[in-house]
mmCIF file with all atom_site columns, C-alpha atoms in Angstrom:
data_model
loop_
_atom_site.group_PDB
_atom_site.id
_atom_site.type_symbol
_atom_site.label_atom_id
_atom_site.label_alt_id
_atom_site.label_comp_id
_atom_site.label_asym_id
_atom_site.label_entity_id
_atom_site.label_seq_id
_atom_site.pdbx_PDB_ins_code
_atom_site.Cartn_x
_atom_site.Cartn_y
_atom_site.Cartn_z
_atom_site.occupancy
_atom_site.B_iso_or_equiv
_atom_site.pdbx_formal_charge
_atom_site.auth_seq_id
_atom_site.auth_comp_id
_atom_site.auth_asym_id
_atom_site.auth_atom_id
_atom_site.pdbx_PDB_model_num
ATOM 1   C CA . MET P 1 1   ? 17.935  22.208  -9.759  1.00 0.00 ? 1   MET P CA 1
ATOM 2   C CA . ALA P 1 2   ? 15.251  19.742  -8.714  1.00 0.00 ? 2   ALA P CA 1
ATOM 3   C CA . LEU P 1 3   ? 16.304  16.584  -6.946  1.00 0.00 ? 3   LEU P CA 1
ATOM 4   C CA . LYS P 1 4   ? 15.516  13.336  -8.735  1.00 0.00 ? 4   LYS P CA 1
ATOM 5   C CA . SER P 1 5   ? 13.816  10.276  -7.320  1.00 0.00 ? 5   SER P CA 1
ATOM 6   C CA . THR P 1 6   ? 15.964  7.403   -6.119  1.00 0.00 ? 6   THR P CA 1
ATOM 7   C CA . ILE P 1 7   ? 15.194  4.104   -7.829  1.00 0.00 ? 7   ILE P CA 1
ATOM 8   C CA . PHE P 1 8   ? 14.805  0.941   -5.745  1.00 0.00 ? 8   PHE P CA 1
ATOM 9   C CA . LYS P 1 9   ? 14.325  -2.548  -7.171  1.00 0.00 ? 9   LYS P CA 1
ATOM 10  C CA . ALA P 1 10  ? 12.453  -5.202  -5.223  1.00 0.00 ? 10  ALA P CA 1
ATOM 11  C CA . ASN P 1 11  ? 11.912  -8.837  -6.106  1.00 0.00 ? 11  ASN P CA 1
ATOM 12  C CA . VAL P 1 12  ? 9.065   -9.918  -3.862  1.00 0.00 ? 12  VAL P CA 1
ATOM 13  C CA . SER P 1 13  ? 7.904   -13.505 -3.467  1.00 0.00 ? 13  SER P CA 1
ATOM 14  C CA . ILE P 1 14  ? 4.351   -13.343 -2.145  1.00 0.00 ? 14  ILE P CA 1
ATOM 15  C CA . ALA P 1 15  ? 2.753   -16.304 -0.382  1.00 0.00 ? 15  ALA P CA 1
ATOM 16  C CA . ASP P 1 16  ? -0.762  -15.156 0.538   1.00 0.00 ? 16  ASP P CA 1
ATOM 17  C CA . ILE P 1 17  ? -2.174  -18.164 2.330   1.00 0.00 ? 17  ILE P CA 1
ATOM 18  C CA . ASP P 1 18  ? -5.393  -16.301 3.199   1.00 0.00 ? 18  ASP P CA 1
ATOM 19  C CA . HIS P 1 19  ? -6.301  -15.855 -0.481  1.00 0.00 ? 19  HIS P CA 1
ATOM 20  C CA . GLY P 1 20  ? -4.420  -18.727 -2.122  1.00 0.00 ? 20  GLY P CA 1
ATOM 21  C CA . TYR P 1 21  ? -2.190  -16.315 -4.062  1.00 0.00 ? 21  TYR P CA 1
ATOM 22  C CA . TYR P 1 22  ? 1.440   -17.274 -4.744  1.00 0.00 ? 22  TYR P CA 1
ATOM 23  C CA . ALA P 1 23  ? 3.531   -15.182 -7.125  1.00 0.00 ? 23  ALA P CA 1
ATOM 24  C CA . ASP P 1 24  ? 6.833   -13.424 -7.648  1.00 0.00 ? 24  ASP P CA 1
ATOM 25  C CA . HIS P 1 25  ? 6.790   -9.732  -8.503  1.00 0.00 ? 25  HIS P CA 1
ATOM 26  C CA . ALA P 1 26  ? 9.721   -7.732  -9.890  1.00 0.00 ? 26  ALA P CA 1
ATOM 27  C CA . LEU P 1 27  ? 8.965   -4.176  -8.766  1.00 0.00 ? 27  LEU P CA 1
ATOM 28  C CA . THR P 1 28  ? 10.530  -0.774  -9.309  1.00 0.00 ? 28  THR P CA 1
ATOM 29  C CA . LEU P 1 29  ? 9.952   1.892   -6.677  1.00 0.00 ? 29  LEU P CA 1
ATOM 30  C CA . ALA P 1 30  ? 10.816  5.523   -7.316  1.00 0.00 ? 30  ALA P CA 1
ATOM 31  C CA . ARG P 1 31  ? 11.391  7.183   -3.951  1.00 0.00 ? 31  ARG P CA 1
ATOM 32  C CA . HIS P 1 32  ? 10.717  10.916  -4.105  1.00 0.00 ? 32  HIS P CA 1
ATOM 33  C CA . PRO P 1 33  ? 13.418  12.994  -2.346  1.00 0.00 ? 33  PRO P CA 1
ATOM 34  C CA . SER P 1 34  ? 10.929  13.943  0.391   1.00 0.00 ? 34  SER P CA 1
ATOM 35  C CA . GLU P 1 35  ? 9.725   10.358  0.908   1.00 0.00 ? 35  GLU P CA 1
ATOM 36  C CA . THR P 1 36  ? 11.123  8.361   3.829   1.00 0.00 ? 36  THR P CA 1
ATOM 37  C CA . ASP P 1 37  ? 12.252  4.744   3.707   1.00 0.00 ? 37  ASP P CA 1
ATOM 38  C CA . GLU P 1 38  ? 9.345   3.976   6.037   1.00 0.00 ? 38  GLU P CA 1
ATOM 39  C CA . ARG P 1 39  ? 6.737   5.355   3.631   1.00 0.00 ? 39  ARG P CA 1
ATOM 40  C CA . MET P 1 40  ? 8.337   3.627   0.655   1.00 0.00 ? 40  MET P CA 1
ATOM 41  C CA . MET P 1 41  ? 8.335   0.280   2.479   1.00 0.00 ? 41  MET P CA 1
ATOM 42  C CA . VAL P 1 42  ? 4.707   0.792   3.576   1.00 0.00 ? 42  VAL P CA 1
ATOM 43  C CA . ARG P 1 43  ? 3.836   1.255   -0.124  1.00 0.00 ? 43  ARG P CA 1
ATOM 44  C CA . LEU P 1 44  ? 5.539   -2.067  -0.807  1.00 0.00 ? 44  LEU P CA 1
ATOM 45  C CA . VAL P 1 45  ? 3.660   -3.802  2.039   1.00 0.00 ? 45  VAL P CA 1
ATOM 46  C CA . ALA P 1 46  ? 0.344   -2.323  0.856   1.00 0.00 ? 46  ALA P CA 1
ATOM 47  C CA . LEU P 1 47  ? 0.934   -3.656  -2.649  1.00 0.00 ? 47  LEU P CA 1
ATOM 48  C CA . ALA P 1 48  ? 1.851   -7.104  -1.274  1.00 0.00 ? 48  ALA P CA 1
ATOM 49  C CA . LEU P 1 49  ? -1.279  -7.192  0.913   1.00 0.00 ? 49  LEU P CA 1
ATOM 50  C CA . GLN P 1 50  ? -3.476  -6.381  -2.078  1.00 0.00 ? 50  GLN P CA 1
ATOM 51  C CA . ALA P 1 51  ? -1.642  -8.427  -4.748  1.00 0.00 ? 51  ALA P CA 1
ATOM 52  C CA . HIS P 1 52  ? -4.214  -11.241 -4.518  1.00 0.00 ? 52  HIS P CA 1
ATOM 53  C CA . GLU P 1 53  ? -6.724  -8.869  -6.148  1.00 0.00 ? 53  GLU P CA 1
ATOM 54  C CA . LEU P 1 54  ? -4.821  -9.394  -9.395  1.00 0.00 ? 54  LEU P CA 1
ATOM 55  C CA . ASN P 1 55  ? -6.397  -12.877 -9.508  1.00 0.00 ? 55  ASN P CA 1
ATOM 56  C CA . ASP P 1 56  ? -9.514  -12.289 -7.389  1.00 0.00 ? 56  ASP P CA 1
ATOM 57  C CA . THR P 1 57  ? -10.688 -9.176  -9.241  1.00 0.00 ? 57  THR P CA 1
ATOM 58  C CA . CYS P 1 58  ? -9.043  -9.383  -12.655 1.00 0.00 ? 58  CYS P CA 1
ATOM 59  C CA . GLY P 1 59  ? -8.629  -13.129 -13.117 1.00 0.00 ? 59  GLY P CA 1
ATOM 60  C CA . GLY P 1 60  ? -4.890  -12.564 -13.548 1.00 0.00 ? 60  GLY P CA 1
ATOM 61  C CA . ASP P 1 61  ? -5.427  -10.214 -16.495 1.00 0.00 ? 61  ASP P CA 1
ATOM 62  C CA . GLY P 1 62  ? -4.442  -6.840  -15.107 1.00 0.00 ? 62  GLY P CA 1
ATOM 63  C CA . THR P 1 63  ? -1.543  -4.658  -14.054 1.00 0.00 ? 63  THR P CA 1
ATOM 64  C CA . LEU P 1 64  ? -0.526  -4.161  -10.448 1.00 0.00 ? 64  LEU P CA 1
ATOM 65  C CA . ALA P 1 65  ? 1.871   -1.214  -10.246 1.00 0.00 ? 65  ALA P CA 1
ATOM 66  C CA . PHE P 1 66  ? 3.150   1.661   -8.182  1.00 0.00 ? 66  PHE P CA 1
ATOM 67  C CA . GLY P 1 67  ? 1.948   5.145   -9.086  1.00 0.00 ? 67  GLY P CA 1
ATOM 68  C CA . ALA P 1 68  ? 3.964   8.326   -9.227  1.00 0.00 ? 68  ALA P CA 1
ATOM 69  C CA . GLY P 1 69  ? 3.643   8.619   -5.440  1.00 0.00 ? 69  GLY P CA 1
ATOM 70  C CA . LEU P 1 70  ? 4.549   11.995  -3.976  1.00 0.00 ? 70  LEU P CA 1
ATOM 71  C CA . SER P 1 71  ? 5.536   13.296  -7.429  1.00 0.00 ? 71  SER P CA 1
ATOM 72  C CA . ASP P 1 72  ? 1.875   13.369  -8.503  1.00 0.00 ? 72  ASP P CA 1
ATOM 73  C CA . PRO P 1 73  ? -0.774  13.804  -5.785  1.00 0.00 ? 73  PRO P CA 1
ATOM 74  C CA . ASP P 1 74  ? -3.553  12.789  -8.225  1.00 0.00 ? 74  ASP P CA 1
ATOM 75  C CA . ASP P 1 75  ? -1.955  9.393   -8.855  1.00 0.00 ? 75  ASP P CA 1
ATOM 76  C CA . PRO P 1 76  ? -2.440  6.479   -6.415  1.00 0.00 ? 76  PRO P CA 1
ATOM 77  C CA . ASP P 1 77  ? 0.499   5.117   -4.454  1.00 0.00 ? 77  ASP P CA 1
ATOM 78  C CA . ALA P 1 78  ? -0.289  1.762   -6.098  1.00 0.00 ? 78  ALA P CA 1
ATOM 79  C CA . SER P 1 79  ? -3.116  0.500   -8.263  1.00 0.00 ? 79  SER P CA 1
ATOM 80  C CA . LEU P 1 80  ? -4.621  -2.445  -10.068 1.00 0.00 ? 80  LEU P CA 1
ATOM 81  C CA . THR P 1 81  ? -5.810  -1.744  -13.598 1.00 0.00 ? 81  THR P CA 1
ATOM 82  C CA . ASP P 1 82  ? -7.613  -4.326  -15.733 1.00 0.00 ? 82  ASP P CA 1
ATOM 83  C CA . PHE P 1 83  ? -6.940  -4.953  -19.426 1.00 0.00 ? 83  PHE P CA 1
ATOM 84  C CA . THR P 1 84  ? -9.604  -2.398  -20.442 1.00 0.00 ? 84  THR P CA 1
ATOM 85  C CA . GLY P 1 85  ? -7.817  0.380   -18.535 1.00 0.00 ? 85  GLY P CA 1
ATOM 86  C CA . ARG P 1 86  ? -10.393 0.452   -15.751 1.00 0.00 ? 86  ARG P CA 1
ATOM 87  C CA . LYS P 1 87  ? -8.982  1.188   -12.273 1.00 0.00 ? 87  LYS P CA 1
ATOM 88  C CA . ARG P 1 88  ? -10.086 -1.758  -10.180 1.00 0.00 ? 88  ARG P CA 1
ATOM 89  C CA . LEU P 1 89  ? -8.114  -0.913  -7.032  1.00 0.00 ? 89  LEU P CA 1
ATOM 90  C CA . TRP P 1 90  ? -6.634  2.367   -5.780  1.00 0.00 ? 90  TRP P CA 1
ATOM 91  C CA . ILE P 1 91  ? -4.154  2.130   -2.885  1.00 0.00 ? 91  ILE P CA 1
ATOM 92  C CA . GLU P 1 92  ? -3.038  5.072   -0.739  1.00 0.00 ? 92  GLU P CA 1
ATOM 93  C CA . VAL P 1 93  ? -0.636  5.138   2.200   1.00 0.00 ? 93  VAL P CA 1
ATOM 94  C CA . GLY P 1 94  ? -0.337  7.785   4.887   1.00 0.00 ? 94  GLY P CA 1
ATOM 95  C CA . GLN P 1 95  ? -3.039  10.192  5.985   1.00 0.00 ? 95  GLN P CA 1
ATOM 96  C CA . PRO P 1 96  ? -4.725  11.606  2.857   1.00 0.00 ? 96  PRO P CA 1
ATOM 97  C CA . GLU P 1 97  ? -7.460  14.235  2.953   1.00 0.00 ? 97  GLU P CA 1
ATOM 98  C CA . ASP P 1 98  ? -11.117 13.323  2.446   1.00 0.00 ? 98  ASP P CA 1
ATOM 99  C CA . LYS P 1 99  ? -11.617 15.095  -0.919  1.00 0.00 ? 99  LYS P CA 1
ATOM 100 C CA . PRO P 1 100 ? -8.898  13.160  -2.803  1.00 0.00 ? 100 PRO P CA 1
ATOM 101 C CA . LEU P 1 101 ? -10.228 9.924   -1.281  1.00 0.00 ? 101 LEU P CA 1
ATOM 102 C CA . SER P 1 102 ? -13.741 10.783  -2.412  1.00 0.00 ? 102 SER P CA 1
ATOM 103 C CA . LYS P 1 103 ? -12.410 11.490  -5.904  1.00 0.00 ? 103 LYS P CA 1
ATOM 104 C CA . ALA P 1 104 ? -10.482 8.184   -5.877  1.00 0.00 ? 104 ALA P CA 1
ATOM 105 C CA . CYS P 1 105 ? -13.706 6.345   -4.931  1.00 0.00 ? 105 CYS P CA 1
ATOM 106 C CA . SER P 1 106 ? -15.365 7.832   -8.015  1.00 0.00 ? 106 SER P CA 1
ATOM 107 C CA . GLN P 1 107 ? -12.466 6.707   -10.248 1.00 0.00 ? 107 GLN P CA 1
ATOM 108 C CA . ALA P 1 108 ? -11.881 3.160   -8.957  1.00 0.00 ? 108 ALA P CA 1
ATOM 109 C CA . ASP P 1 109 ? -13.976 0.155   -7.985  1.00 0.00 ? 109 ASP P CA 1
ATOM 110 C CA . ALA P 1 110 ? -12.273 -0.027  -4.573  1.00 0.00 ? 110 ALA P CA 1
ATOM 111 C CA . VAL P 1 111 ? -9.980  2.234   -2.553  1.00 0.00 ? 111 VAL P CA 1
ATOM 112 C CA . VAL P 1 112 ? -7.767  1.011   0.277   1.00 0.00 ? 112 VAL P CA 1
ATOM 113 C CA . VAL P 1 113 ? -5.855  3.339   2.614   1.00 0.00 ? 113 VAL P CA 1
ATOM 114 C CA . TYR P 1 114 ? -3.006  2.228   4.877   1.00 0.00 ? 114 TYR P CA 1
ATOM 115 C CA . PRO P 1 115 ? -2.368  4.940   7.479   1.00 0.00 ? 115 PRO P CA 1
ATOM 116 C CA . PHE P 1 116 ? 0.804   4.578   9.528   1.00 0.00 ? 116 PHE P CA 1
ATOM 117 C CA . GLY P 1 117 ? 2.899   6.725   11.828  1.00 0.00 ? 117 GLY P CA 1
ATOM 118 C CA . SER P 1 118 ? 2.360   8.207   15.240  1.00 0.00 ? 118 SER P CA 1
ATOM 119 C CA . ALA P 1 119 ? -0.276  10.696  14.040  1.00 0.00 ? 119 ALA P CA 1
ATOM 120 C CA . ALA P 1 120 ? -2.546  8.108   12.379  1.00 0.00 ? 120 ALA P CA 1
ATOM 121 C CA . GLU P 1 121 ? -5.020  7.970   15.292  1.00 0.00 ? 121 GLU P CA 1
ATOM 122 C CA . VAL P 1 122 ? -5.350  11.760  15.344  1.00 0.00 ? 122 VAL P CA 1
ATOM 123 C CA . TRP P 1 123 ? -5.896  11.771  11.572  1.00 0.00 ? 123 TRP P CA 1
ATOM 124 C CA . TRP P 1 124 ? -8.568  9.060   11.865  1.00 0.00 ? 124 TRP P CA 1
ATOM 125 C CA . LYS P 1 125 ? -10.482 10.837  14.649  1.00 0.00 ? 125 LYS P CA 1
ATOM 126 C CA . GLY P 1 126 ? -10.597 13.976  12.515  1.00 0.00 ? 126 GLY P CA 1
ATOM 127 C CA . ILE P 1 127 ? -11.591 12.333  9.241   1.00 0.00 ? 127 ILE P CA 1
ATOM 128 C CA . GLU P 1 128 ? -13.639 9.252   10.177  1.00 0.00 ? 128 GLU P CA 1
ATOM 129 C CA . SER P 1 129 ? -17.048 10.944  9.939   1.00 0.00 ? 129 SER P CA 1
ATOM 130 C CA . LYS P 1 130 ? -16.163 12.461  6.544   1.00 0.00 ? 130 LYS P CA 1
ATOM 131 C CA . LEU P 1 131 ? -15.254 9.033   5.151   1.00 0.00 ? 131 LEU P CA 1
ATOM 132 C CA . SER P 1 132 ? -18.224 7.090   6.538   1.00 0.00 ? 132 SER P CA 1
ATOM 133 C CA . ARG P 1 133 ? -20.308 7.607   3.386   1.00 0.00 ? 133 ARG P CA 1
ATOM 134 C CA . LEU P 1 134 ? -17.627 6.229   1.027   1.00 0.00 ? 134 LEU P CA 1
ATOM 135 C CA . ASP P 1 135 ? -18.806 2.640   0.436   1.00 0.00 ? 135 ASP P CA 1
ATOM 136 C CA . ARG P 1 136 ? -15.846 1.734   -1.790  1.00 0.00 ? 136 ARG P CA 1
ATOM 137 C CA . LEU P 1 137 ? -13.290 2.693   0.863   1.00 0.00 ? 137 LEU P CA 1
ATOM 138 C CA . GLN P 1 138 ? -11.413 0.472   3.316   1.00 0.00 ? 138 GLN P CA 1
ATOM 139 C CA . VAL P 1 139 ? -8.969  1.811   5.907   1.00 0.00 ? 139 VAL P CA 1
ATOM 140 C CA . TRP P 1 140 ? -6.344  -0.498  7.457   1.00 0.00 ? 140 TRP P CA 1
ATOM 141 C CA . ARG P 1 141 ? -4.097  0.910   10.191  1.00 0.00 ? 141 ARG P CA 1
ATOM 142 C CA . LEU P 1 142 ? -0.494  -0.287  10.246  1.00 0.00 ? 142 LEU P CA 1
ATOM 143 C CA . PRO P 1 143 ? 0.849   -0.097  13.826  1.00 0.00 ? 143 PRO P CA 1
ATOM 144 C CA . HIS P 1 144 ? 3.487   2.616   14.198  1.00 0.00 ? 144 HIS P CA 1
ATOM 145 C CA . GLU P 1 145 ? 6.336   0.532   15.643  1.00 0.00 ? 145 GLU P CA 1
ATOM 146 C CA . GLN P 1 146 ? 5.826   -2.272  13.129  1.00 0.00 ? 146 GLN P CA 1
ATOM 147 C CA . ALA P 1 147 ? 5.814   0.160   10.194  1.00 0.00 ? 147 ALA P CA 1
ATOM 148 C CA . GLN P 1 148 ? 8.954   1.882   11.483  1.00 0.00 ? 148 GLN P CA 1
ATOM 149 C CA . ALA P 1 149 ? 10.751  -1.476  11.660  1.00 0.00 ? 149 ALA P CA 1
ATOM 150 C CA . LEU P 1 150 ? 10.321  -1.859  7.891   1.00 0.00 ? 150 LEU P CA 1
ATOM 151 C CA . THR P 1 151 ? 13.169  0.614   7.338   1.00 0.00 ? 151 THR P CA 1
ATOM 152 C CA . GLN P 1 152 ? 15.667  -2.072  8.376   1.00 0.00 ? 152 GLN P CA 1
ATOM 153 C CA . LEU P 1 153 ? 14.752  -3.986  5.199   1.00 0.00 ? 153 LEU P CA 1
ATOM 154 C CA . ALA P 1 154 ? 15.162  -1.049  2.773   1.00 0.00 ? 154 ALA P CA 1
ATOM 155 C CA . GLU P 1 155 ? 17.954  -1.465  0.231   1.00 0.00 ? 155 GLU P CA 1
ATOM 156 C CA . ARG P 1 156 ? 18.429  -0.230  -3.328  1.00 0.00 ? 156 ARG P CA 1
ATOM 157 C CA . SER P 1 157 ? 18.137  -3.843  -4.502  1.00 0.00 ? 157 SER P CA 1
ATOM 158 C CA . MET P 1 158 ? 15.862  -6.013  -2.357  1.00 0.00 ? 158 MET P CA 1
ATOM 159 C CA . GLN P 1 159 ? 15.064  -9.718  -2.324  1.00 0.00 ? 159 GLN P CA 1
ATOM 160 C CA . LEU P 1 160 ? 11.958  -10.028 -0.152  1.00 0.00 ? 160 LEU P CA 1
ATOM 161 C CA . GLN P 1 161 ? 9.537   -12.719 0.921   1.00 0.00 ? 161 GLN P CA 1
ATOM 162 C CA . ALA P 1 162 ? 6.030   -11.698 1.966   1.00 0.00 ? 162 ALA P CA 1
ATOM 163 C CA . LEU P 1 163 ? 4.020   -14.261 3.922   1.00 0.00 ? 163 LEU P CA 1
ATOM 164 C CA . ILE P 1 164 ? 0.382   -13.310 4.490   1.00 0.00 ? 164 ILE P CA 1
ATOM 165 C CA . GLN P 1 165 ? -1.576  -15.432 6.925   1.00 0.00 ? 165 GLN P CA 1
ATOM 166 C CA . ASP P 1 166 ? -4.492  -14.734 9.286   1.00 0.00 ? 166 ASP P CA 1
ATOM 167 C CA . GLY P 1 167 ? -4.629  -11.100 8.110   1.00 0.00 ? 167 GLY P CA 1
ATOM 168 C CA . ALA P 1 168 ? -0.999  -10.406 9.070   1.00 0.00 ? 168 ALA P CA 1
ATOM 169 C CA . ILE P 1 169 ? 2.075   -10.024 6.875   1.00 0.00 ? 169 ILE P CA 1
ATOM 170 C CA . THR P 1 170 ? 5.664   -10.984 7.589   1.00 0.00 ? 170 THR P CA 1
ATOM 171 C CA . LEU P 1 171 ? 8.168   -9.323  5.270   1.00 0.00 ? 171 LEU P CA 1
ATOM 172 C CA . SER P 1 172 ? 11.597  -10.950 5.293   1.00 0.00 ? 172 SER P CA 1
ATOM 173 C CA . SER P 1 173 ? 14.991  -10.539 3.650   1.00 0.00 ? 173 SER P CA 1
ATOM 174 C CA . ASN P 1 174 ? 18.571  -11.411 4.471   1.00 0.00 ? 174 ASN P CA 1
ATOM 175 C CA . LEU P 1 175 ? 18.528  -8.347  6.768   1.00 0.00 ? 175 LEU P CA 1
ATOM 176 C CA . GLY P 1 176 ? 15.770  -9.721  9.015   1.00 0.00 ? 176 GLY P CA 1
ATOM 177 C CA . SER P 1 177 ? 12.006  -9.848  9.147   1.00 0.00 ? 177 SER P CA 1
ATOM 178 C CA . VAL P 1 178 ? 9.156   -7.583  10.201  1.00 0.00 ? 178 VAL P CA 1
ATOM 179 C CA . HIS P 1 179 ? 5.707   -8.800  11.238  1.00 0.00 ? 179 HIS P CA 1
ATOM 180 C CA . LEU P 1 180 ? 2.767   -6.416  10.718  1.00 0.00 ? 180 LEU P CA 1
ATOM 181 C CA . GLU P 1 181 ? -0.806  -6.905  11.856  1.00 0.00 ? 181 GLU P CA 1
ATOM 182 C CA . PRO P 1 182 ? -3.073  -4.406  10.067  1.00 0.00 ? 182 PRO P CA 1
ATOM 183 C CA . VAL P 1 183 ? -6.156  -3.297  12.009  1.00 0.00 ? 183 VAL P CA 1
ATOM 184 C CA . ARG P 1 184 ? -9.298  -2.524  10.030  1.00 0.00 ? 184 ARG P CA 1
ATOM 185 C CA . TRP P 1 185 ? -10.762 0.887   10.859  1.00 0.00 ? 185 TRP P CA 1
ATOM 186 C CA . LYS P 1 186 ? -13.312 1.003   8.028   1.00 0.00 ? 186 LYS P CA 1
#
């Protein structure tokens, strides 16, 4: 019998000072049985970092949502879709291969990847030249130790505050806070 995803609920108050975006988001995350708390929380951080695109790109008239994640490799980890159904933003976390990223760039206006984990540098050295031609792609490295610390905030029901300022994000709850400073690779 196949294992089912575990459902997590997150109420996230986002204060993105860099982009003038302030909003509350009630989110549902389905964590695949093979997904770690770290990866799930990185998906949440990636969505928070890109939430301003809801206003900047879609004028507030779009849907920012998590995809099927590990359950469907052809679905983004998170995305922004406008009212016409057009994929405006495709978000991936981890170390995806170049061919799915190339395909994502042909299906969305912009693609953002957030690699994390101890092997991210090795992945980047091996794939950087293959991704150089993808104009719609951005790659933002999340430092390993900072991403790992996100697991301390993971709960089935989360009340989180995300403060984004000077390109960094601080994610806080009653369990503590984690400060992440993404580094742009591409």
